[in-house]
Amino acid sequence: MNRSELVAALADRAEVTRKDADAVLAAFADTVGEIVAKGDEKVTIPGFLTFERTHRAARSARNPQTGEPISIPAGYSVKVSAGSKLKEAAKGK
């Protein structure tokens, strides 16, 4: 399902226009992105998803083409965890 299909499904389910559903989806994405970028709290939708920023330590790796060692600096990543309701839906229940 791509974005336009998701917007259409949300609009049908919530009985709103596609324009309104797209605006809500964009606002949700922006809000989650801002909170995760701050890194001081996580976003939780109970039973569905949890978004949180994690710290990745500096590490060494190898260039796959040359085998030469390279160093990868420390940075941040995003961890997304599925909630219980989403896990049950994936099992087909």
Tab-separated table of N, CA and C in Angstrom:
chain	number	residue	atom	x	y	z
A	1	MET	N	0.859	-1.174	0.000
A	1	MET	CA	0.000	0.000	0.000
A	1	MET	C	0.900	1.231	0.000
A	2	ASN	N	0.692	2.110	-0.941
A	2	ASN	CA	1.467	3.351	-0.990
A	2	ASN	C	0.705	4.461	-0.264
A	3	ARG	N	1.308	5.646	-0.255
A	3	ARG	CA	0.722	6.753	0.505
A	3	ARG	C	-0.680	7.119	0.023
A	4	SER	N	-0.878	7.218	-1.286
A	4	SER	CA	-2.191	7.635	-1.787
A	4	SER	C	-3.260	6.590	-1.464
A	5	GLU	N	-2.896	5.319	-1.492
A	5	GLU	CA	-3.849	4.274	-1.125
A	5	GLU	C	-4.169	4.339	0.368
A	6	LEU	N	-3.148	4.627	1.189
A	6	LEU	CA	-3.369	4.768	2.627
A	6	LEU	C	-4.276	5.963	2.916
A	7	VAL	N	-4.032	7.081	2.252
A	7	VAL	CA	-4.869	8.272	2.434
A	7	VAL	C	-6.312	7.964	2.044
A	8	ALA	N	-6.494	7.261	0.935
A	8	ALA	CA	-7.849	6.903	0.493
A	8	ALA	C	-8.539	6.008	1.522
A	9	ALA	N	-7.805	5.026	2.057
A	9	ALA	CA	-8.384	4.123	3.055
A	9	ALA	C	-8.742	4.876	4.333
A	10	LEU	N	-7.865	5.767	4.770
A	10	LEU	CA	-8.156	6.562	5.964
A	10	LEU	C	-9.370	7.460	5.748
A	11	ALA	N	-9.443	8.080	4.588
A	11	ALA	CA	-10.569	8.969	4.285
A	11	ALA	C	-11.888	8.200	4.295
A	12	ASP	N	-11.887	7.010	3.697
A	12	ASP	CA	-13.103	6.191	3.682
A	12	ASP	C	-13.500	5.752	5.086
A	13	ARG	N	-12.519	5.290	5.865
A	13	ARG	CA	-12.811	4.774	7.207
A	13	ARG	C	-13.272	5.881	8.139
A	14	ALA	N	-12.663	7.055	8.057
A	14	ALA	CA	-13.001	8.163	8.951
A	14	ALA	C	-14.110	9.054	8.400
A	15	GLU	N	-14.537	8.763	7.181
A	15	GLU	CA	-15.591	9.531	6.517
A	15	GLU	C	-15.240	11.015	6.446
A	16	VAL	N	-14.006	11.295	5.980
A	16	VAL	CA	-13.537	12.654	5.746
A	16	VAL	C	-13.010	12.727	4.317
A	17	THR	N	-12.679	13.931	3.871
A	17	THR	CA	-12.149	14.070	2.522
A	17	THR	C	-10.716	13.548	2.471
A	18	ARG	N	-10.284	13.219	1.271
A	18	ARG	CA	-8.909	12.755	1.099
A	18	ARG	C	-7.917	13.858	1.468
A	19	LYS	N	-8.277	15.079	1.194
A	19	LYS	CA	-7.408	16.208	1.526
A	19	LYS	C	-7.206	16.297	3.037
A	20	ASP	N	-8.281	16.138	3.801
A	20	ASP	CA	-8.182	16.174	5.258
A	20	ASP	C	-7.371	14.988	5.785
A	21	ALA	N	-7.605	13.800	5.240
A	21	ALA	CA	-6.875	12.610	5.671
A	21	ALA	C	-5.386	12.763	5.366
A	22	ASP	N	-5.053	13.338	4.206
A	22	ASP	CA	-3.658	13.554	3.850
A	22	ASP	C	-3.013	14.561	4.791
A	23	ALA	N	-3.748	15.603	5.166
A	23	ALA	CA	-3.226	16.609	6.092
A	23	ALA	C	-2.947	15.997	7.462
A	24	VAL	N	-3.834	15.134	7.936
A	24	VAL	CA	-3.642	14.485	9.233
A	24	VAL	C	-2.437	13.549	9.177
A	25	LEU	N	-2.302	12.789	8.112
A	25	LEU	CA	-1.171	11.884	7.965
A	25	LEU	C	0.140	12.663	7.923
A	26	ALA	N	0.175	13.772	7.204
A	26	ALA	CA	1.380	14.599	7.129
A	26	ALA	C	1.699	15.205	8.491
A	27	ALA	N	0.688	15.666	9.200
A	27	ALA	CA	0.893	16.242	10.530
A	27	ALA	C	1.411	15.186	11.500
A	28	PHE	N	0.890	13.971	11.405
A	28	PHE	CA	1.352	12.874	12.257
A	28	PHE	C	2.832	12.593	12.004
A	29	ALA	N	3.211	12.480	10.734
A	29	ALA	CA	4.600	12.198	10.376
A	29	ALA	C	5.524	13.313	10.855
A	30	ASP	N	5.112	14.558	10.679
A	30	ASP	CA	5.921	15.692	11.126
A	30	ASP	C	6.089	15.699	12.642
A	31	THR	N	5.010	15.448	13.349
A	31	THR	CA	5.039	15.457	14.809
A	31	THR	C	5.937	14.351	15.352
A	32	VAL	N	5.789	13.143	14.828
A	32	VAL	CA	6.634	12.030	15.270
A	32	VAL	C	8.092	12.332	14.947
A	33	GLY	N	8.359	12.863	13.771
A	33	GLY	CA	9.723	13.206	13.391
A	33	GLY	C	10.351	14.233	14.321
A	34	GLU	N	9.599	15.252	14.700
A	34	GLU	CA	10.109	16.281	15.604
A	34	GLU	C	10.413	15.713	16.987
A	35	ILE	N	9.525	14.883	17.502
A	35	ILE	CA	9.722	14.317	18.838
A	35	ILE	C	10.912	13.362	18.845
A	36	VAL	N	11.022	12.526	17.817
A	36	VAL	CA	12.140	11.594	17.737
A	36	VAL	C	13.463	12.352	17.557
A	37	ALA	N	13.437	13.444	16.800
A	37	ALA	CA	14.656	14.229	16.588
A	37	ALA	C	15.173	14.824	17.896
A	38	LYS	N	14.273	15.224	18.783
A	38	LYS	CA	14.687	15.755	20.082
A	38	LYS	C	15.373	14.673	20.908
A	39	GLY	N	14.844	13.459	20.845
A	39	GLY	CA	15.465	12.326	21.514
A	39	GLY	C	15.208	12.194	22.992
A	40	ASP	N	14.446	13.098	23.595
A	40	ASP	CA	14.243	13.020	25.037
A	40	ASP	C	13.012	12.211	25.445
A	41	GLU	N	12.198	11.825	24.494
A	41	GLU	CA	11.039	10.991	24.808
A	41	GLU	C	10.679	10.132	23.609
A	42	LYS	N	9.881	9.099	23.860
A	42	LYS	CA	9.441	8.257	22.761
A	42	LYS	C	7.962	8.479	22.500
A	43	VAL	N	7.533	8.126	21.302
A	43	VAL	CA	6.130	8.262	20.906
A	43	VAL	C	5.519	6.869	20.950
A	44	THR	N	4.443	6.724	21.711
A	44	THR	CA	3.798	5.423	21.850
A	44	THR	C	2.329	5.531	21.482
A	45	ILE	N	1.904	4.659	20.590
A	45	ILE	CA	0.486	4.487	20.297
A	45	ILE	C	0.147	3.132	20.907
A	46	PRO	N	-0.509	3.116	22.069
A	46	PRO	CA	-0.698	1.877	22.821
A	46	PRO	C	-1.265	0.734	21.976
A	47	GLY	N	-0.578	-0.395	22.031
A	47	GLY	CA	-0.999	-1.580	21.321
A	47	GLY	C	-0.625	-1.587	19.853
A	48	PHE	N	-0.066	-0.483	19.337
A	48	PHE	CA	0.204	-0.400	17.909
A	48	PHE	C	1.687	-0.238	17.609
A	49	LEU	N	2.254	0.926	17.878
A	49	LEU	CA	3.659	1.193	17.571
A	49	LEU	C	4.303	2.070	18.631
A	50	THR	N	5.633	1.935	18.737
A	50	THR	CA	6.426	2.821	19.565
A	50	THR	C	7.618	3.281	18.735
A	51	PHE	N	7.875	4.582	18.724
A	51	PHE	CA	9.011	5.173	18.018
A	51	PHE	C	9.942	5.774	19.058
A	52	GLU	N	11.250	5.477	18.967
A	52	GLU	CA	12.202	6.123	19.857
A	52	GLU	C	13.564	6.243	19.197
A	53	ARG	N	14.294	7.287	19.587
A	53	ARG	CA	15.636	7.516	19.061
A	53	ARG	C	16.628	6.726	19.896
A	54	THR	N	17.565	6.065	19.236
A	54	THR	CA	18.594	5.305	19.926
A	54	THR	C	19.966	5.812	19.511
A	55	HIS	N	20.930	5.632	20.393
A	55	HIS	CA	22.298	6.046	20.112
A	55	HIS	C	23.076	4.846	19.589
A	56	ARG	N	23.837	5.066	18.517
A	56	ARG	CA	24.700	4.018	17.965
A	56	ARG	C	26.140	4.402	18.254
A	57	ALA	N	26.872	3.522	18.877
A	57	ALA	CA	28.263	3.779	19.227
A	57	ALA	C	29.143	3.767	17.977
A	58	ALA	N	30.287	4.420	18.080
A	58	ALA	CA	31.258	4.383	16.990
A	58	ALA	C	31.755	2.945	16.835
A	59	ARG	N	32.059	2.567	15.610
A	59	ARG	CA	32.501	1.188	15.379
A	59	ARG	C	33.403	1.147	14.152
A	60	SER	N	34.063	0.036	13.997
A	60	SER	CA	34.895	-0.138	12.804
A	60	SER	C	34.236	-1.168	11.906
A	61	ALA	N	34.467	-1.030	10.621
A	61	ALA	CA	33.884	-1.940	9.634
A	61	ALA	C	34.894	-2.106	8.502
A	62	ARG	N	34.520	-2.830	7.478
A	62	ARG	CA	35.392	-3.013	6.327
A	62	ARG	C	34.673	-2.589	5.062
A	63	ASN	N	35.417	-1.944	4.179
A	63	ASN	CA	34.893	-1.606	2.862
A	63	ASN	C	34.705	-2.918	2.104
A	64	PRO	N	33.487	-3.244	1.655
A	64	PRO	CA	33.260	-4.539	1.010
A	64	PRO	C	33.997	-4.697	-0.327
A	65	GLN	N	34.336	-3.614	-0.990
A	65	GLN	CA	35.030	-3.716	-2.275
A	65	GLN	C	36.528	-3.928	-2.104
A	66	THR	N	37.113	-3.231	-1.133
A	66	THR	CA	38.568	-3.302	-0.983
A	66	THR	C	39.011	-4.088	0.236
A	67	GLY	N	38.114	-4.319	1.187
A	67	GLY	CA	38.478	-4.997	2.420
A	67	GLY	C	39.205	-4.082	3.394
A	68	GLU	N	39.370	-2.828	3.035
A	68	GLU	CA	40.079	-1.852	3.854
A	68	GLU	C	39.236	-1.473	5.074
A	69	PRO	N	39.831	-1.447	6.268
A	69	PRO	CA	39.073	-1.047	7.463
A	69	PRO	C	38.691	0.433	7.413
A	70	ILE	N	37.486	0.718	7.862
A	70	ILE	CA	37.007	2.097	7.941
A	70	ILE	C	36.381	2.293	9.321
A	71	SER	N	36.326	3.524	9.769
A	71	SER	CA	35.674	3.784	11.054
A	71	SER	C	34.361	4.506	10.795
A	72	ILE	N	33.346	4.077	11.493
A	72	ILE	CA	32.017	4.674	11.380
A	72	ILE	C	31.782	5.451	12.668
A	73	PRO	N	31.517	6.753	12.559
A	73	PRO	CA	31.355	7.569	13.771
A	73	PRO	C	30.049	7.234	14.515
A	74	ALA	N	30.004	7.637	15.763
A	74	ALA	CA	28.785	7.462	16.558
A	74	ALA	C	27.667	8.294	15.945
A	75	GLY	N	26.453	7.873	16.151
A	75	GLY	CA	25.316	8.598	15.605
A	75	GLY	C	24.022	8.135	16.241
A	76	TYR	N	22.936	8.476	15.601
A	76	TYR	CA	21.614	8.132	16.121
A	76	TYR	C	20.829	7.345	15.084
A	77	SER	N	19.899	6.548	15.574
A	77	SER	CA	19.030	5.760	14.724
A	77	SER	C	17.632	5.797	15.332
A	78	VAL	N	16.666	5.252	14.635
A	78	VAL	CA	15.295	5.197	15.140
A	78	VAL	C	14.898	3.739	15.325
A	79	LYS	N	14.326	3.460	16.467
A	79	LYS	CA	13.822	2.120	16.761
A	79	LYS	C	12.298	2.180	16.715
A	80	VAL	N	11.694	1.301	15.927
A	80	VAL	CA	10.236	1.207	15.835
A	80	VAL	C	9.844	-0.181	16.315
A	81	SER	N	9.006	-0.243	17.333
A	81	SER	CA	8.569	-1.513	17.906
A	81	SER	C	7.079	-1.704	17.701
A	82	ALA	N	6.705	-2.903	17.306
A	82	ALA	CA	5.290	-3.227	17.123
A	82	ALA	C	4.645	-3.510	18.469
A	83	GLY	N	3.421	-3.036	18.632
A	83	GLY	CA	2.655	-3.286	19.842
A	83	GLY	C	1.877	-4.592	19.747
A	84	SER	N	1.224	-4.952	20.823
A	84	SER	CA	0.527	-6.235	20.901
A	84	SER	C	-0.586	-6.389	19.894
A	85	LYS	N	-1.376	-5.342	19.659
A	85	LYS	CA	-2.489	-5.437	18.696
A	85	LYS	C	-1.964	-5.609	17.280
A	86	LEU	N	-0.877	-4.921	16.945
A	86	LEU	CA	-0.292	-5.055	15.620
A	86	LEU	C	0.313	-6.447	15.432
A	87	LYS	N	0.929	-6.975	16.469
A	87	LYS	CA	1.504	-8.325	16.405
A	87	LYS	C	0.404	-9.368	16.194
A	88	GLU	N	-0.715	-9.209	16.901
A	88	GLU	CA	-1.839	-10.132	16.736
A	88	GLU	C	-2.434	-10.034	15.337
A	89	ALA	N	-2.512	-8.832	14.787
A	89	ALA	CA	-3.032	-8.654	13.426
A	89	ALA	C	-2.123	-9.330	12.414
A	90	ALA	N	-0.810	-9.279	12.641
A	90	ALA	CA	0.138	-9.915	11.732
A	90	ALA	C	-0.007	-11.437	11.752
A	91	LYS	N	-0.435	-11.962	12.897
A	91	LYS	CA	-0.645	-13.415	13.009
A	91	LYS	C	-1.970	-13.835	12.370
A	92	GLY	N	-2.782	-12.869	11.976
A	92	GLY	CA	-4.054	-13.193	11.348
A	92	GLY	C	-5.177	-13.411	12.314
A	93	LYS	N	-5.047	-12.920	13.515
A	93	LYS	CA	-6.088	-13.132	14.529
A	93	LYS	C	-6.988	-11.939	14.617
